[in-house]
PDB file of C-alpha atoms in Angstrom:
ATOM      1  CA  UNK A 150     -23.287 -57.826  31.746  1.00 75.00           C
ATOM      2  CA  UNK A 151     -25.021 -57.885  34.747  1.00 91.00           C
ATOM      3  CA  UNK A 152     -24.901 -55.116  37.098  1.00 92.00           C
ATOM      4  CA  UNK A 153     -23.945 -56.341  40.050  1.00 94.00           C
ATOM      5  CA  UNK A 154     -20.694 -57.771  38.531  1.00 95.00           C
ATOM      6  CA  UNK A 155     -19.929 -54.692  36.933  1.00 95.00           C
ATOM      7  CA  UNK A 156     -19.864 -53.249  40.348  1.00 96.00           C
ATOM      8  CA  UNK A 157     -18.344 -55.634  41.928  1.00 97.00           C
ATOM      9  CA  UNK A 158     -15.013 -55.011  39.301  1.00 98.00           C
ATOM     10  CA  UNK A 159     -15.286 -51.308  39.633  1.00 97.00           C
ATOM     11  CA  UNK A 160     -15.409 -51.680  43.578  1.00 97.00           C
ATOM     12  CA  UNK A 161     -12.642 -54.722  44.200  1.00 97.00           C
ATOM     13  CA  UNK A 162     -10.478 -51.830  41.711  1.00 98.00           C
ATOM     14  CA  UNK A 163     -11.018 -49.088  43.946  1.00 97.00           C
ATOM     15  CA  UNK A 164     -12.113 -47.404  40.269  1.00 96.00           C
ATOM     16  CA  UNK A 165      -8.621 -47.195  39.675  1.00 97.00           C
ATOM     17  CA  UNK A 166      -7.061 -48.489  36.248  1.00 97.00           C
ATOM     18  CA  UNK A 167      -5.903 -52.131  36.708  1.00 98.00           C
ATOM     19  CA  UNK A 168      -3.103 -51.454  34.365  1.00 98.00           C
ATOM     20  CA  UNK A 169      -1.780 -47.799  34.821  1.00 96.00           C
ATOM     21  CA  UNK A 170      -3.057 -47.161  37.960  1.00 95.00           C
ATOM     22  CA  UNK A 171      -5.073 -43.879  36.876  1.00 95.00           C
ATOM     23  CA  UNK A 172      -8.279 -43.265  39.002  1.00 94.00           C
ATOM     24  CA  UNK A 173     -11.503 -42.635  37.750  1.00 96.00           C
ATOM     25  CA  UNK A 174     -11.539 -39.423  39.127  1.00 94.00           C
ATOM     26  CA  UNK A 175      -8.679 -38.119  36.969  1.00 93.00           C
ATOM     27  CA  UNK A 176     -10.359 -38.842  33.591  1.00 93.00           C
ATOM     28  CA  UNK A 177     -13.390 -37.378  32.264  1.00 92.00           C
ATOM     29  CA  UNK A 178     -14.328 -40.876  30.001  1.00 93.00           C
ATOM     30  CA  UNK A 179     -15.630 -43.771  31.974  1.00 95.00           C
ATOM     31  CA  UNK A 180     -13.406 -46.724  32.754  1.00 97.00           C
ATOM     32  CA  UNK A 181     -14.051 -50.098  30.667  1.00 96.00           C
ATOM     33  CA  UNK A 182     -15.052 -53.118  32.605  1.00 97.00           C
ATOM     34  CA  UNK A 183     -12.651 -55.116  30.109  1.00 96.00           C
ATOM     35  CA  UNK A 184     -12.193 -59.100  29.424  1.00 97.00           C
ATOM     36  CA  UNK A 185      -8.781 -59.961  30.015  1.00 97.00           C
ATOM     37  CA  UNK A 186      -8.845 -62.676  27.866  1.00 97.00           C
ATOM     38  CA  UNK A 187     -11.059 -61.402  25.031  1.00 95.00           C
ATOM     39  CA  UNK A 188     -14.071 -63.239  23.844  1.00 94.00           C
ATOM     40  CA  UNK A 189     -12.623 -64.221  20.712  1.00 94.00           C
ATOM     41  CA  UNK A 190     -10.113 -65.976  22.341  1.00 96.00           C
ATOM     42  CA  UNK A 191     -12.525 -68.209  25.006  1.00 95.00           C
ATOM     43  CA  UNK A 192     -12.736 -65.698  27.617  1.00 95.00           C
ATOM     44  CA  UNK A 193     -15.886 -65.890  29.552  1.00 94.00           C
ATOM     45  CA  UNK A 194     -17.823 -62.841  31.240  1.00 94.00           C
ATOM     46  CA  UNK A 195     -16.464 -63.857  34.838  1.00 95.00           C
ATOM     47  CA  UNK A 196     -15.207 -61.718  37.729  1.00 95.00           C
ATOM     48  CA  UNK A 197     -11.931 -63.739  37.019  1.00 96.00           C
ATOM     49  CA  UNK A 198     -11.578 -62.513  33.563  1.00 98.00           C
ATOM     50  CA  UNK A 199     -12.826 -58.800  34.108  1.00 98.00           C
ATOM     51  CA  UNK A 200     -10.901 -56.226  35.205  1.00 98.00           C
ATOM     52  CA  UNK A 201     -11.289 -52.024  35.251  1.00 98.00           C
ATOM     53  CA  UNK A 202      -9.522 -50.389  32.557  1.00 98.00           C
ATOM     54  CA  UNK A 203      -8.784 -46.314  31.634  1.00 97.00           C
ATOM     55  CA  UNK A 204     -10.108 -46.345  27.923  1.00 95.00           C
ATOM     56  CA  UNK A 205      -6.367 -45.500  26.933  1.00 96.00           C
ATOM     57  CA  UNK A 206      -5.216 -48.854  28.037  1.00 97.00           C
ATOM     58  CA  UNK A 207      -8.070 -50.818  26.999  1.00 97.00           C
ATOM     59  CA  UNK A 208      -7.809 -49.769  23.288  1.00 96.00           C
ATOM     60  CA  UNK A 209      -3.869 -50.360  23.202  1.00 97.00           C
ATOM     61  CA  UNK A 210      -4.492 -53.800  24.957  1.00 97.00           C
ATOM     62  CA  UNK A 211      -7.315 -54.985  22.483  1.00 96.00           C
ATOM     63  CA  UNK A 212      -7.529 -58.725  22.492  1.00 96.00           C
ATOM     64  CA  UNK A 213      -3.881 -58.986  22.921  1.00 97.00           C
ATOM     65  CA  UNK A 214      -2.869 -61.917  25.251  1.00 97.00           C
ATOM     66  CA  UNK A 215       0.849 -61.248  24.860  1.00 98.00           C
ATOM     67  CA  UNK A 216       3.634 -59.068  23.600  1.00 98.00           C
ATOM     68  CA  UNK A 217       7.370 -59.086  22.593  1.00 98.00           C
ATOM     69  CA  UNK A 218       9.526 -57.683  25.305  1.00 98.00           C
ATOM     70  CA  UNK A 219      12.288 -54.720  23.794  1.00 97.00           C
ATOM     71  CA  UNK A 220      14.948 -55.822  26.015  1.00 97.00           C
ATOM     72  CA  UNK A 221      15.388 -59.667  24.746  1.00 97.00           C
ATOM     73  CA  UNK A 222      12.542 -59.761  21.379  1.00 98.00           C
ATOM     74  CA  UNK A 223      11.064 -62.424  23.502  1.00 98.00           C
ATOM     75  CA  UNK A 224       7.247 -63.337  22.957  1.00 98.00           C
ATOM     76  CA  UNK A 225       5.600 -62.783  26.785  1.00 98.00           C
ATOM     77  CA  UNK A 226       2.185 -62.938  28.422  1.00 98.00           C
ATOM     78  CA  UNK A 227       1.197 -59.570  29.048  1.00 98.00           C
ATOM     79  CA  UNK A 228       0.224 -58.726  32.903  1.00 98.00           C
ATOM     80  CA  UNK A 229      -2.660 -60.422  33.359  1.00 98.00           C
ATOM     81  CA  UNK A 230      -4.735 -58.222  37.033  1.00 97.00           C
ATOM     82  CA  UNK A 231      -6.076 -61.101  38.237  1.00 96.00           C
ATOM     83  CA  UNK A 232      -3.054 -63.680  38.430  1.00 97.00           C
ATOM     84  CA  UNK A 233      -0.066 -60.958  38.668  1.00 98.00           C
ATOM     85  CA  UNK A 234       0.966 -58.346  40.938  1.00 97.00           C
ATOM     86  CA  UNK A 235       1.605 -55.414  39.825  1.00 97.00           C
ATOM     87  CA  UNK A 236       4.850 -54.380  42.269  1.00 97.00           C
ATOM     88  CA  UNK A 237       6.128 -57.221  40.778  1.00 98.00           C
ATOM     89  CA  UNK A 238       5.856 -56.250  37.181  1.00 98.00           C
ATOM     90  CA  UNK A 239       5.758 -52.401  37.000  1.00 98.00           C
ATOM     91  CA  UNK A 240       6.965 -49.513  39.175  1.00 97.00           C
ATOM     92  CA  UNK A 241       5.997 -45.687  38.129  1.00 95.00           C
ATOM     93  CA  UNK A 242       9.786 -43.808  38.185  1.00 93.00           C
ATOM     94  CA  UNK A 243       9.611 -39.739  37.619  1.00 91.00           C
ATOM     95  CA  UNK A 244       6.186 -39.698  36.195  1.00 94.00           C
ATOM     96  CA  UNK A 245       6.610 -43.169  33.753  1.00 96.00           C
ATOM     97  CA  UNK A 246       5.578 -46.563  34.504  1.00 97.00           C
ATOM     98  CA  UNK A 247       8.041 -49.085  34.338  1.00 98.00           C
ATOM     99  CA  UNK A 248       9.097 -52.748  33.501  1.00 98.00           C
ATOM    100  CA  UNK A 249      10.834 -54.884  35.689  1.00 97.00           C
ATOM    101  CA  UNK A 250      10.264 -57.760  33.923  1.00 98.00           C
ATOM    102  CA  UNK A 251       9.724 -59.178  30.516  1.00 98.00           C
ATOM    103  CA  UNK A 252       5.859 -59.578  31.244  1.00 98.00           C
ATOM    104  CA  UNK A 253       6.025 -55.330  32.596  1.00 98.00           C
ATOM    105  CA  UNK A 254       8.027 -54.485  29.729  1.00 98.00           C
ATOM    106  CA  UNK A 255       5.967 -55.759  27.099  1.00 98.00           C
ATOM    107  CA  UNK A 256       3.117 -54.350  28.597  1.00 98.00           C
ATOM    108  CA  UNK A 257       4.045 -51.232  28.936  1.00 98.00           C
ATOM    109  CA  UNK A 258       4.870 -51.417  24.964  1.00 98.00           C
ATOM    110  CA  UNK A 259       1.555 -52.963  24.005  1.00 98.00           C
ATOM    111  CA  UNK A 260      -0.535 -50.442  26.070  1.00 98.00           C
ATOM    112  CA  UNK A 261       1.549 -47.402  25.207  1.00 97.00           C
ATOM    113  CA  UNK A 262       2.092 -46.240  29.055  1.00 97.00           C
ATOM    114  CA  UNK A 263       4.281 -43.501  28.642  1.00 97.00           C
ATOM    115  CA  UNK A 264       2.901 -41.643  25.749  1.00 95.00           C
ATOM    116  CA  UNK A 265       3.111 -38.152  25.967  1.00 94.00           C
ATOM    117  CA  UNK A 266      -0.287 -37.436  26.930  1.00 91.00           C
ATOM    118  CA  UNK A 267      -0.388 -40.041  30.255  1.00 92.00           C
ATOM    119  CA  UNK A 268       3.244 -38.813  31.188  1.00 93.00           C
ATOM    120  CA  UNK A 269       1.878 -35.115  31.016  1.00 92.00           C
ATOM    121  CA  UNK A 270      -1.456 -36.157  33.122  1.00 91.00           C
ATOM    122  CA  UNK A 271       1.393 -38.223  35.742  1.00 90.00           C
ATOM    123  CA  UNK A 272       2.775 -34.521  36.087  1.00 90.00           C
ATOM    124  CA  UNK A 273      -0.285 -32.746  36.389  1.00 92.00           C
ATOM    125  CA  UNK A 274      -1.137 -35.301  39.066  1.00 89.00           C
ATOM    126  CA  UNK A 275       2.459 -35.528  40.850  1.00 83.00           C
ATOM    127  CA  UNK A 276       1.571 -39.060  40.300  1.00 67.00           C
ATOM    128  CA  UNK A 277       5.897 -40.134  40.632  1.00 60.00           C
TER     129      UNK A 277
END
């Protein structure tokens, strides 16, 4: 990947997660410059498919395009940073992120959100 793209994903994210919101500063790993739609699945190595993620959420998201929402067991497109907006999806509440719709929900299962460990760095942050 070329470097000019990879700083032009890191820079339009304000090196902030795409997904959970967690800055760059916070974590001592580097953020991924992940494919939204992964490779195997005809995703190209464009600024339209790239997006910053916190290693957590990158290896919970995997090539996953979609999940099953708890609330209805419905089969949804996970959030997708380049086509969806966030507020509209996903609110952080007392130190968890949550879903507000199907698509948040689901992707806040796949990519594990509120594990123990990120709700404990939320709190350390007084990230609410």
């Amino acid at each position: 990947m070329e470097i000019a793209l990879r700083e032009l994903v890191r820079s339009r994210a304000r090196d902030q997660c795409e997904y959970c919101g967690l800055e760059q500063r916070h974590s001592r790993l580097t953020f991924h410059i992940e494919h939204i739609i992964a490779k195997q699945h005809g995703g190209g190595e464009t600024e339209h498919n790239l997006a910053l993620a916190c290693h957590r959420c990158n290896l919970h998201k995997g090539p996953n395009l979609s999940g099953i929402d708890p609330e209805t067991g419905t089969l949804v497109p996970l959030f997708h940073p380049r086509r969806d907006l966030w507020s509209q999806h996903l609110e952080l509440r007392n130190f968890q992120i949550h879903g507000i719709t199907p698509m948040g929900r689901a992707t806040v299962q796949v990519l594990a959100m509120n594990d123990a460990r990120r709700v404990e760095l939320r709190m350390a942050l007084e990230l609410r």
